[in-house]
XYZ file of C-alpha atoms in Angstrom:
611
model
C -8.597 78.653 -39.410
C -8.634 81.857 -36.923
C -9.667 85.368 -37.919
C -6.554 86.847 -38.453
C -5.465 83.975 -41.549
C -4.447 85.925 -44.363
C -6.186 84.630 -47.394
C -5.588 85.738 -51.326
C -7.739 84.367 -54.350
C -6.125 84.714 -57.015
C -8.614 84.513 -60.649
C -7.145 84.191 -64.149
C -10.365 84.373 -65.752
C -14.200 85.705 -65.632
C -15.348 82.136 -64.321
C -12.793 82.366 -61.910
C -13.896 85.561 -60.407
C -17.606 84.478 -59.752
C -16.116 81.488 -58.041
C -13.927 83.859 -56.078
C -16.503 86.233 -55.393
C -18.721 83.328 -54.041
C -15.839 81.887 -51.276
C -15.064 85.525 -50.383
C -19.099 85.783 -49.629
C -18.538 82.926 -46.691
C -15.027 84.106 -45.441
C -14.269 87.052 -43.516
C -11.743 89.690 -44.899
C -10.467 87.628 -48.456
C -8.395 89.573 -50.510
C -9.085 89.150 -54.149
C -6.387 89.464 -57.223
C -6.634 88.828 -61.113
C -5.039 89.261 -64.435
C -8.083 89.107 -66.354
C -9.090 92.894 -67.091
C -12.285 92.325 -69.315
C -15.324 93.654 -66.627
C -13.075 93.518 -63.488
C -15.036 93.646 -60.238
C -14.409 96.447 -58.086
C -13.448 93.723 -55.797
C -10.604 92.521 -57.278
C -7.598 94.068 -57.229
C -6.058 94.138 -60.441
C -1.863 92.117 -61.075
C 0.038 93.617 -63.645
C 1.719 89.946 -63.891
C 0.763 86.746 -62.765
C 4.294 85.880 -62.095
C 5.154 89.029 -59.989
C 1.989 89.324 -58.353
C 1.985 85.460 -57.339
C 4.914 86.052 -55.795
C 4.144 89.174 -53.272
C 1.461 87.169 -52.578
C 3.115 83.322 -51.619
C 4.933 86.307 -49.119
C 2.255 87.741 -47.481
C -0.273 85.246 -47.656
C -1.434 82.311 -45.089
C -3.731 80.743 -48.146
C -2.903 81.344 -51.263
C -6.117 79.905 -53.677
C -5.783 79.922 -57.214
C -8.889 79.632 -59.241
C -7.672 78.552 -62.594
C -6.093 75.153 -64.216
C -3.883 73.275 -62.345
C -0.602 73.079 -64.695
C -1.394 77.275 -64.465
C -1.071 77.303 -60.535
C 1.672 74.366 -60.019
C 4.134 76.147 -63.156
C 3.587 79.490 -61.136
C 4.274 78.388 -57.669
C 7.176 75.889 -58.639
C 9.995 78.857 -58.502
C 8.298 79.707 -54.725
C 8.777 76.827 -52.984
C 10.938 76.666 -50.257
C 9.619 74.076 -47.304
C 6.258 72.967 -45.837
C 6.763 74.760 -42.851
C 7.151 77.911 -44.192
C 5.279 77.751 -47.565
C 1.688 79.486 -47.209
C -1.062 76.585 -47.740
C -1.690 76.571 -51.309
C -5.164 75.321 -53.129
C -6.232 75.230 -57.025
C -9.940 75.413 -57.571
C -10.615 74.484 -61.426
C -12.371 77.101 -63.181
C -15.895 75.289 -63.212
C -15.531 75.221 -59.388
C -16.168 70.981 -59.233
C -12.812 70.258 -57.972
C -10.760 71.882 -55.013
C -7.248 70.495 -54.798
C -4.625 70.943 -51.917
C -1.324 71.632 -53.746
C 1.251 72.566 -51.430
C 1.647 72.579 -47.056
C -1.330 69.959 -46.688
C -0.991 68.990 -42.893
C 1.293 72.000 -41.594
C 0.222 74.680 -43.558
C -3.121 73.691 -43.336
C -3.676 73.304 -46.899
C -5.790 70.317 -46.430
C -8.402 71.560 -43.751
C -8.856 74.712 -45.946
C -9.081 72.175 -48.889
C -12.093 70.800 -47.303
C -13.980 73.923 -46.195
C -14.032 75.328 -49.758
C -15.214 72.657 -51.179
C -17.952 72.708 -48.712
C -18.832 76.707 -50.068
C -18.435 75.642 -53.265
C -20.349 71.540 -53.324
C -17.027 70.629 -55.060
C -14.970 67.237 -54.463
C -11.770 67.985 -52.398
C -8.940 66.234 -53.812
C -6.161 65.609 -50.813
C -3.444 63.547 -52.042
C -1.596 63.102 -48.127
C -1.076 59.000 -47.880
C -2.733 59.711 -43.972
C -5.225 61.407 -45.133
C -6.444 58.866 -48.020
C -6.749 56.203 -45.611
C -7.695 58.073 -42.643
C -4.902 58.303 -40.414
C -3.282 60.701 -37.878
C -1.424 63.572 -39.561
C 1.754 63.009 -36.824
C 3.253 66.149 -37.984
C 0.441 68.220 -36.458
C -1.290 65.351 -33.954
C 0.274 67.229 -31.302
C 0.454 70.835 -32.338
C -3.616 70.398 -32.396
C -3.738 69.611 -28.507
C -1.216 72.169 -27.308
C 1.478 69.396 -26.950
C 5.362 70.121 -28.357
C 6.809 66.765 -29.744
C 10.279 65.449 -29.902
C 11.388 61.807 -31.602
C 13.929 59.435 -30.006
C 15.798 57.037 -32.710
C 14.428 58.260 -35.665
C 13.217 61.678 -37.368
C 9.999 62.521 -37.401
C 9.320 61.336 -41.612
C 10.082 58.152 -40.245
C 7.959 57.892 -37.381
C 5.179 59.314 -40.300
C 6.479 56.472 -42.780
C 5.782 53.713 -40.249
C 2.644 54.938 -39.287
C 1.327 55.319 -42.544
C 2.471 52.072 -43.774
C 0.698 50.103 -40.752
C 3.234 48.693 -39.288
C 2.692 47.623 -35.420
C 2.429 50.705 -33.245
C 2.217 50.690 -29.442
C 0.542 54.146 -28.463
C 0.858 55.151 -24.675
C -0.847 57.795 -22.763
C 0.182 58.706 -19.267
C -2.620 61.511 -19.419
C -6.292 62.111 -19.384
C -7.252 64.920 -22.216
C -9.354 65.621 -25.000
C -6.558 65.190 -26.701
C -6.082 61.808 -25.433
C -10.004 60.594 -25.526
C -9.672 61.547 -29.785
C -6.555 59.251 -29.669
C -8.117 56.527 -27.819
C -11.939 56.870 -29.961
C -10.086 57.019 -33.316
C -6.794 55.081 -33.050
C -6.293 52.701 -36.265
C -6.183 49.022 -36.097
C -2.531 48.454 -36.058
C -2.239 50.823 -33.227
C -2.862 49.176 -29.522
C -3.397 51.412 -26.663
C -1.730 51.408 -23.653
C -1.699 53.125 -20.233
C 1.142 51.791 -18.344
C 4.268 51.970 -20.330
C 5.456 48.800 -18.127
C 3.319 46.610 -19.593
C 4.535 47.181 -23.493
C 6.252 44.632 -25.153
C 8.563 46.769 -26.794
C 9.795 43.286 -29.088
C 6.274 43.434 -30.654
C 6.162 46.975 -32.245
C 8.291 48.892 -34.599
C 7.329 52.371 -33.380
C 5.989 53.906 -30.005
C 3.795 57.107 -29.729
C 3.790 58.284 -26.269
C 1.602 61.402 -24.815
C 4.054 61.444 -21.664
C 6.229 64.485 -19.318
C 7.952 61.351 -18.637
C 11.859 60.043 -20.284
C 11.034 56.647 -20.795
C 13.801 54.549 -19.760
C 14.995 51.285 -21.983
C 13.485 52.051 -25.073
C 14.792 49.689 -27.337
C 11.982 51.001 -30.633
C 12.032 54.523 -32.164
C 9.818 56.433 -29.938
C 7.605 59.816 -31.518
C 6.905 61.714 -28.008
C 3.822 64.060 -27.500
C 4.734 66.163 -24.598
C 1.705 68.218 -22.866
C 2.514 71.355 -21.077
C 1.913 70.341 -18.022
C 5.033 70.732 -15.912
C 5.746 74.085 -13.654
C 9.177 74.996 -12.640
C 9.677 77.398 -10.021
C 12.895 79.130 -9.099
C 14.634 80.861 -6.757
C 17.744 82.628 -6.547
C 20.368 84.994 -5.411
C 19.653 88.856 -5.977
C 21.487 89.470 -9.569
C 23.027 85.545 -9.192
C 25.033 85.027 -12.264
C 23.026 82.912 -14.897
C 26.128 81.191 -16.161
C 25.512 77.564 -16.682
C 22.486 78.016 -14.691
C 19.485 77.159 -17.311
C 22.374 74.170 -18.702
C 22.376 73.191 -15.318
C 18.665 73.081 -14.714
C 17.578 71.641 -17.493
C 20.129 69.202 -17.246
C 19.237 67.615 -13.640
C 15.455 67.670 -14.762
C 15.964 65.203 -17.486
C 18.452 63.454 -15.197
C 15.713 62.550 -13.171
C 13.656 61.578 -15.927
C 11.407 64.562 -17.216
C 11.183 66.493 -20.562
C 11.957 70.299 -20.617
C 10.238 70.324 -23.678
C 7.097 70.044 -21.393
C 7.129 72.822 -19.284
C 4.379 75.142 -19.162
C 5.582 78.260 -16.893
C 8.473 79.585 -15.474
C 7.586 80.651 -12.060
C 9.123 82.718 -8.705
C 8.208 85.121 -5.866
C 7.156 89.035 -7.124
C 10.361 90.108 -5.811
C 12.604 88.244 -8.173
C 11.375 89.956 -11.155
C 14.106 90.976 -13.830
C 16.161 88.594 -12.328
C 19.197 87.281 -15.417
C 18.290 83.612 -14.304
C 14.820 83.717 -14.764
C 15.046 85.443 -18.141
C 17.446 83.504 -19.412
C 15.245 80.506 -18.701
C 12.296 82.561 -20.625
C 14.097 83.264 -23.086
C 15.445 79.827 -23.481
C 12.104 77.496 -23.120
C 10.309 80.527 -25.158
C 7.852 80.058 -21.546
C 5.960 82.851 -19.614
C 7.484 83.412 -16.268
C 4.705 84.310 -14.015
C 4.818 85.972 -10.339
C 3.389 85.843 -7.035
C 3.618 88.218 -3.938
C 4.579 86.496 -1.167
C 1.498 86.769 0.818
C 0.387 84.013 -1.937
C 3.210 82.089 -1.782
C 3.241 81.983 2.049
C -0.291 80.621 2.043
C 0.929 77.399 0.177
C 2.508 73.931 2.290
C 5.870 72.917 0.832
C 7.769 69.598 2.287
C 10.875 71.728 2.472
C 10.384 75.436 4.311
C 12.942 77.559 5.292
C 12.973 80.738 7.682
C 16.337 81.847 5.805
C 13.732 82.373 3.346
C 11.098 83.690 5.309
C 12.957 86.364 6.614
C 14.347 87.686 3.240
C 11.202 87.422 1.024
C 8.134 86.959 3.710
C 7.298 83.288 2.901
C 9.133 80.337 3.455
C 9.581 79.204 -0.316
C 9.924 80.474 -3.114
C 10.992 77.508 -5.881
C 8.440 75.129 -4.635
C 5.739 77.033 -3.349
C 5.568 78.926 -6.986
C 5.517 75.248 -8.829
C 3.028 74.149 -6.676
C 0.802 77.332 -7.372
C 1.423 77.614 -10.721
C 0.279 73.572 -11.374
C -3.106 74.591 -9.143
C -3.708 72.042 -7.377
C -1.077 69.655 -9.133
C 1.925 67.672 -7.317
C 5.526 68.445 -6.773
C 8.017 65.620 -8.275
C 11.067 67.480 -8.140
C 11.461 68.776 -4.071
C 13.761 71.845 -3.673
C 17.126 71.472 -5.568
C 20.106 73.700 -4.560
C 22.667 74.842 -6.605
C 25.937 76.988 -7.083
C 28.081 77.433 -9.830
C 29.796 80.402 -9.431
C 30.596 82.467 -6.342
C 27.134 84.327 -4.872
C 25.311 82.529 -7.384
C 22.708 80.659 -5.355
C 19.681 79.179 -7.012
C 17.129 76.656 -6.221
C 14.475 75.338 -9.004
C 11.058 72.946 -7.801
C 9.212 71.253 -10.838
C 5.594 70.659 -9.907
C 2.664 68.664 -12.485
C -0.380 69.918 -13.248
C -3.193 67.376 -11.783
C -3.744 66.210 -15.458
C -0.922 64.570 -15.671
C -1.293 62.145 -12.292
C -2.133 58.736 -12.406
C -5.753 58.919 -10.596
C -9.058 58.138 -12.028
C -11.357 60.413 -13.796
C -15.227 60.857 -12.865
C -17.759 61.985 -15.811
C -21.004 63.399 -14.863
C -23.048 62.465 -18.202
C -26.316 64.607 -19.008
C -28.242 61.083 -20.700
C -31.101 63.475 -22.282
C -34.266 62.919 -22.240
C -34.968 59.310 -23.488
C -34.252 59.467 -27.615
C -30.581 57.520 -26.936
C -29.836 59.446 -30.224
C -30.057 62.545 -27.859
C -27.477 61.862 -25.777
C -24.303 64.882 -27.186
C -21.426 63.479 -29.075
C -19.448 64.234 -25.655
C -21.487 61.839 -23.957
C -21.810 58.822 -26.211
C -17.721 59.246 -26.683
C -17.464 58.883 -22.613
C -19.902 56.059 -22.432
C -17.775 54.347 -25.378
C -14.447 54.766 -23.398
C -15.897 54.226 -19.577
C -14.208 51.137 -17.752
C -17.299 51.593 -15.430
C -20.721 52.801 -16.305
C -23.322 54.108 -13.394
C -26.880 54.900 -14.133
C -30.034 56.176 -13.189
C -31.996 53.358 -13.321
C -35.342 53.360 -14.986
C -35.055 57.299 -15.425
C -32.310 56.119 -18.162
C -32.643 54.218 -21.324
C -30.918 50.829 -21.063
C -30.571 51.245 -25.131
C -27.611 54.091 -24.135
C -25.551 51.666 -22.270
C -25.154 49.523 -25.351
C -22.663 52.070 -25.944
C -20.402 50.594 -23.439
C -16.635 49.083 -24.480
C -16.117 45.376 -24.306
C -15.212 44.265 -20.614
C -16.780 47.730 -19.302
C -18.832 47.107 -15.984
C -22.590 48.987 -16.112
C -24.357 48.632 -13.408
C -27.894 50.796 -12.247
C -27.533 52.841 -9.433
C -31.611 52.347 -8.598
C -31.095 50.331 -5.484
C -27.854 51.708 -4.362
C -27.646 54.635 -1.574
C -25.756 57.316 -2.294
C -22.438 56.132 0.086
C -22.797 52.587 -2.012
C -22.849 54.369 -5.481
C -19.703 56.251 -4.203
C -17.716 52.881 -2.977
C -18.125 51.620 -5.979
C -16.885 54.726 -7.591
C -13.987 55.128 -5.601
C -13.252 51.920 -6.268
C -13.183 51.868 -9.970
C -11.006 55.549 -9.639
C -8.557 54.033 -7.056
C -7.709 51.902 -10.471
C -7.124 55.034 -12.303
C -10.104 53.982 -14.082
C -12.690 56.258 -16.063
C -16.121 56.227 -14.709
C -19.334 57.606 -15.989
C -22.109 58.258 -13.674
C -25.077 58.641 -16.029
C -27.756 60.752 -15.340
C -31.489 61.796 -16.796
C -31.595 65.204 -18.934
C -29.384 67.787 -17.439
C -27.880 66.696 -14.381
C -27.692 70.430 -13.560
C -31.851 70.525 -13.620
C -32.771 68.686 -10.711
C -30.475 66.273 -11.460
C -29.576 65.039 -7.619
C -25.522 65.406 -8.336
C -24.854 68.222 -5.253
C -23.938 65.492 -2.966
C -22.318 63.251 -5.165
C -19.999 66.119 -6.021
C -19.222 67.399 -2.277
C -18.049 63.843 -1.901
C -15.993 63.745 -4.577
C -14.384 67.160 -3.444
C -13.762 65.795 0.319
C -11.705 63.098 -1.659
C -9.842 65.377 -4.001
C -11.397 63.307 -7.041
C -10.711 64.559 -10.604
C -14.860 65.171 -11.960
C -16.385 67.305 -15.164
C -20.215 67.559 -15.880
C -20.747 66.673 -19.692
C -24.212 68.839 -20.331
C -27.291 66.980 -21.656
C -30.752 68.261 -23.663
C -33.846 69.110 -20.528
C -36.828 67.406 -20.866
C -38.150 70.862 -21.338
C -36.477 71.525 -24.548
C -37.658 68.613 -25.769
C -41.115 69.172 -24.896
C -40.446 72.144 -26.717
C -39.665 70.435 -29.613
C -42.467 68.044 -29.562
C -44.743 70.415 -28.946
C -43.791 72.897 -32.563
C -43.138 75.534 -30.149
C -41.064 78.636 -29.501
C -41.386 78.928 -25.615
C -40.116 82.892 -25.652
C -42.754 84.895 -28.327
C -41.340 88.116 -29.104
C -43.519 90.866 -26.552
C -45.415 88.152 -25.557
C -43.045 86.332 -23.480
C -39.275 86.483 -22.806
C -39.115 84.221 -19.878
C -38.923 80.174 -19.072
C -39.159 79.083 -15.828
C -38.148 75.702 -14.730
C -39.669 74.878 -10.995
C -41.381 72.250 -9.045
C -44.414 72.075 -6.599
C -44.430 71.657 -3.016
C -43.863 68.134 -2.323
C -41.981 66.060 0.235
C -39.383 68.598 -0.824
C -40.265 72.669 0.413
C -39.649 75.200 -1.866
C -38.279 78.402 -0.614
C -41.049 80.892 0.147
C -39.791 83.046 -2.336
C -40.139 80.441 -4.991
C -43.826 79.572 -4.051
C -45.802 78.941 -7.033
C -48.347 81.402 -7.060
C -45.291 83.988 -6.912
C -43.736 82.998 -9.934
C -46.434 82.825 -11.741
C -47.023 86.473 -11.653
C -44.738 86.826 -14.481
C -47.244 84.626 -16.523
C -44.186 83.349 -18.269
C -43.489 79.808 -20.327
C -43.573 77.485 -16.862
C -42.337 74.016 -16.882
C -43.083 72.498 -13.512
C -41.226 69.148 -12.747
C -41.392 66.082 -10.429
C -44.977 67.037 -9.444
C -47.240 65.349 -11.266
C -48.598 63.828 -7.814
C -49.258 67.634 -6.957
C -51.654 68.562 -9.762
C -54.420 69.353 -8.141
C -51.876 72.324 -5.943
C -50.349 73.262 -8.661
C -53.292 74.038 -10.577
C -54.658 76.200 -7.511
C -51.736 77.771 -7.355
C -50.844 79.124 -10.822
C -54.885 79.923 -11.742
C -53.848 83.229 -8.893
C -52.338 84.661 -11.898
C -53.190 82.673 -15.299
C -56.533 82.999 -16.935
C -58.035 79.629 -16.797
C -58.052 79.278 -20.517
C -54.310 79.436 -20.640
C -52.666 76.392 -23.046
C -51.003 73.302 -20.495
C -49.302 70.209 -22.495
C -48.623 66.946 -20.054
C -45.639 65.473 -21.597
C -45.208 62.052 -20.158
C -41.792 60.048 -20.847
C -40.806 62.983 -23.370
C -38.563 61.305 -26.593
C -39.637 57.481 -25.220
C -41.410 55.097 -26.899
C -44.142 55.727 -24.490
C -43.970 59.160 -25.235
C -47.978 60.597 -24.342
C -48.757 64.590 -24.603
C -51.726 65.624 -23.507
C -52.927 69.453 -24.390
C -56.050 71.245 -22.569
C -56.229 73.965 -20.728
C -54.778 75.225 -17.214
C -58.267 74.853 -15.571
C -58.057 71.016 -16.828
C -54.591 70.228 -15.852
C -55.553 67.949 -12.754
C -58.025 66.068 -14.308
C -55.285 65.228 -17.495
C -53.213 64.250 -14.851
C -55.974 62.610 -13.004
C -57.329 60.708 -15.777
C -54.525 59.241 -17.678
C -52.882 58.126 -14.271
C -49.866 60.244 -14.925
C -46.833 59.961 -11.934
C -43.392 59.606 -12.972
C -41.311 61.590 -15.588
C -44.055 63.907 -16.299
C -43.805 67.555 -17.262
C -45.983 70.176 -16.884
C -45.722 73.012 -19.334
C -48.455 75.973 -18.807
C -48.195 79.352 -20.995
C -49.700 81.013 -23.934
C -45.797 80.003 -26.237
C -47.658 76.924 -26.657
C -48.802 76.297 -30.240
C -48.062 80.372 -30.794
C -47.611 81.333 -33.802
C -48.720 85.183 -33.330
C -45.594 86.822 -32.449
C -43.138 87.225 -35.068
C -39.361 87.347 -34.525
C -37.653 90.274 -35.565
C -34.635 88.255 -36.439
C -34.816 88.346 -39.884
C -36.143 92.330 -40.623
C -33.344 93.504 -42.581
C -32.620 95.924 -39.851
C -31.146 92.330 -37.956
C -29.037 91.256 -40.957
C -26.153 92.598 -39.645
C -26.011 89.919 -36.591
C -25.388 86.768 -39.205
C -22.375 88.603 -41.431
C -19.449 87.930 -39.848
């Protein structure tokens, strides 16, 4: 569904061409055709014959729609056909616009996913026919294509790998990779699918097919196996100047699968700047339809490789050029193919290196997860989907609702982190990631806003420990919310600061409270409820006294308490209603503003929503 899909409507009647006219209104750049010449739209471009015209159009078209019956579209498309993989993705939208139909190319011309957006324009009923789709299975046949991975099938084409997934008969699905790709597989696989991780422990005797995201040849299959291959490998080569490239790529390609890895999974072709042009390395291009990428040698010299040479040095300034390239191409990955020489024809010296990229090791996986502010219902879809797949769960304590680790797998471990230091919460982390096992480390709100992670993540980089930050909602937009407010008003205020007081921790003099508040802008002052009576000093040296505060204690809990006043009452709310922990402070006239007016929607802004 990019921007450069070529889409054609094709109308037979007036009702068709409203119907066109309103899915053109929703996608960018639709080209519209009919036969019908009774009041014809400027927008349509008029067919002499439905036959003829259909027919430049199946041609040039990505998605071909046809708004008219269905024994209309099906009797003019039937002469067309050719194969799925070639056919444009065709659609039929009856002429009262209820029903949208995928007709031809569901999965791999896409038929079906554009099936399902115009019925969403339209509030019609897509009707897919695709057995997968029906019962809510993987389309195989573009599974992979979806994550960036090639596939290949061992002992059996890919229709029947499709036929004995879709008829539920016992799969064994493997993945020897952490990935997006791989957490949808592992959040939505079917029931007669079981998931494994170490292809070792599959009783291949159980299971009439095996899916496997793997670089890997699996040895001793004994069941038709539908392979997934992610571009993670990164061969890097070396060679004679103008070596002859007979037999070389054979040759190459060859000894890699001899040692157990897929071609089909390599991601780059790579070699030292001075090597460009070279017949070997374009013949490998040209052959694994791969990139070959270059690097001076003052890059490649920086890199440690378990097999220098000063041959090498001497004649190209670093002392590799095959595995140093791998390595810098997989940033950061592994080498599992050292330097291999080879010669097949007289002053044809080569060597080729084939490094991973770290995503495909076998190592743990750490996922800092932003918790939000209390709701569990505001935790992102990201999030809940880690805490669903974790093996072990760390959290913040009280700061975090115990309702979001009900989210946790059967046999996960959770565990609160609230009287843990920080070298015990990352024992037990290692621990768990020594097992290659995915951990969660949950944390209140953002983790970015005052969120306490800096250390945890300069420990995990001393130990070379795979780690992402999954964002979360700030307590401050939900006060936001709670509050009914817009915390920038158009010429009012453009500015939110998020800031603390003073406490145990010093603030940089530059960040001193009475200097921000100078700017009079939407300030939400955390962890500092303790400080109220300083913080009020501080900000009334630039707001009025009369300027709008809301205390939001335990924002998006059941305990949830807001209390509004003014700044020149803000200690005594805070003194009063006993106020300590998770409190925050908002001060600025945004609150409860409804004065300024966003320009937005002036029709001199229209032209920001049309795509």
């Amino acid at each position: 569904m990019n921007s450069q899909t070529r889409i054609a409507i094709l109308a037979i009647s007036p009702d068709g061409q409203a119907i066109a006219l309103k899915i053109a209104s929703e996608l960018p750049d639709v080209k519209l055709y009919t036969t019908h010449q009774e009041k014809l739209s400027e927008a349509f471009t008029l067919l002499p014959s439905l036959a003829e015209g259909a027919k430049t159009l199946f041609d040039e078209s990505d998605v071909l729609l046809f708004v008219s019956a269905m024994g209309i579209c099906v009797r003019t498309i039937a002469p067309l056909l050719r194969d799925k993989h070639n056919d444009p993705a065709v659609l039929c939208v009856d002429t009262t616009g209820r029903y949208v139909i995928s007709v031809a190319s569901g999965h791999i011309g896409g038929a079906n996913e554009w099936t399902d957006r115009i019925a969403h324009i339209l509030g019609a009923e897509p009707v897919i026919t695709t057995q997968s789709d029906r019962q809510g299975l993987w389309a195989l046949d573009t599974l992979g294509a979806e994550s960036g991975w090639s596939s290949e099938t061992a002992g059996c084409s890919m229709n029947a790998a499709i036929t004995t997934f879709v008829n539920k008969r016992p799969v064994a699905l493997l993945l020897e990779m952490r990935s997006e790709g791989t957490a949808y597989l592992e959040r939505t696989h079917p029931e007669h699918v079981d998931l494994y991780y170490h292809y070792e422990e599959i009783d291949q005797s159980r299971y009439d097919l095996l899916i496997a995201v793997s670089f890997r040849l699996l040895e001793g299959l004994t069941i038709p196996c539908l392979y997934f291959r992610p571009q993670l490998l990164h061969l890097g080569v070396g060679c004679r100047h103008q070596a002859n490239p007979e037999g070389v790529v054979a040759h190459i390609l060859s000894d890699i699968r001899a040692k157990g890895f897929a071609p089909s999974a390599i991601a780059t072709i790579n070699s030292i700047e001075l090597k460009r042009g070279e017949p070997i390395l374009n013949e490998l291009s040209q052959h694994l339809g791969k990139p070959c990428h270059f690097y001076s040698s003052d890059e490649l010299a920086t890199i440690e490789v378990p097999n220098p040479s000063e041959r090498v040095a001497t004649a190209t300034g670093s002392t590799s050029v095959s595995e140093a390239s791998a390595l810098a191409a997989s940033q950061g990955g592994l080498l599992i193919i050292e330097k291999q020489k080879g010669c097949l024809t007289p002053q044809s010296d080569f060597t080729y290196s084939l490094a991973v990229a770290p995503e495909g090791l076998p190592h743990g996986h750490i996922e800092i997860v932003g918790a939000g502010p209390g709701d569990p219902e505001l935790i992102s879809v990201r999030g809940k989907h880690f805490l669903e797949r974790a093996d072990l769960i760390l959290y913040a304590g009280s700061l975090v609702p115990i309702e979001l680790t009900y989210y946790a797998k059967e046999g996960a471990t959770v565990k609160s982190s609230a009287d843990m230091n920080l070298e015990e919460q990352f024992a037990l982390m290692k621990e768990f990631y020594d097992k290659h096992a995915l951990i969660v480390r949950l944390h209140t709100g953002d983790p970015a806003i005052f969120g306490a992670i800096q250390e945890q993540m300069a420990l995990f980089d001393e130990a070379g420990m795979s780690y992402h930050i999954t964002p979360g909602i700030s307590s401050f937009l939900a006060a936001a919310a709670e509050l009914r407010s817009q915390f920038t008003i158009p010429e009012r205020v453009q500015t939110i600061i998020l800031t603390r007081g003073g406490g145990r921790t010093p603030m940089p003099e530059r960040e001193q409270l009475h200097k921000l508040a100078a700017s009079q802008s939407t300030m939400c002052i955390y962890l500092s409820a303790t400080l109220a009576e300083e913080v009020q000093r501080e900000l009334l040296v630039h707001y009025p006294p009369t300027t709008p505060v809301a205390v939001c204690y335990k924002l998006t809990w059941p305990e949830q308490r807001i209390y509004r006043g003014q700044l020149s009452e803000l200690a005594q709310i805070v003194r009063e209603h006993h106020l300590t922990l998770t409190t925050l402070m908002v001060i600025g006239d945004a609150i409860d503003n409804r004065a300024g007016l966003s320009k937005l929607y002036n029709d001199n802004f229209k032209h920001l929503f049309r795509r």
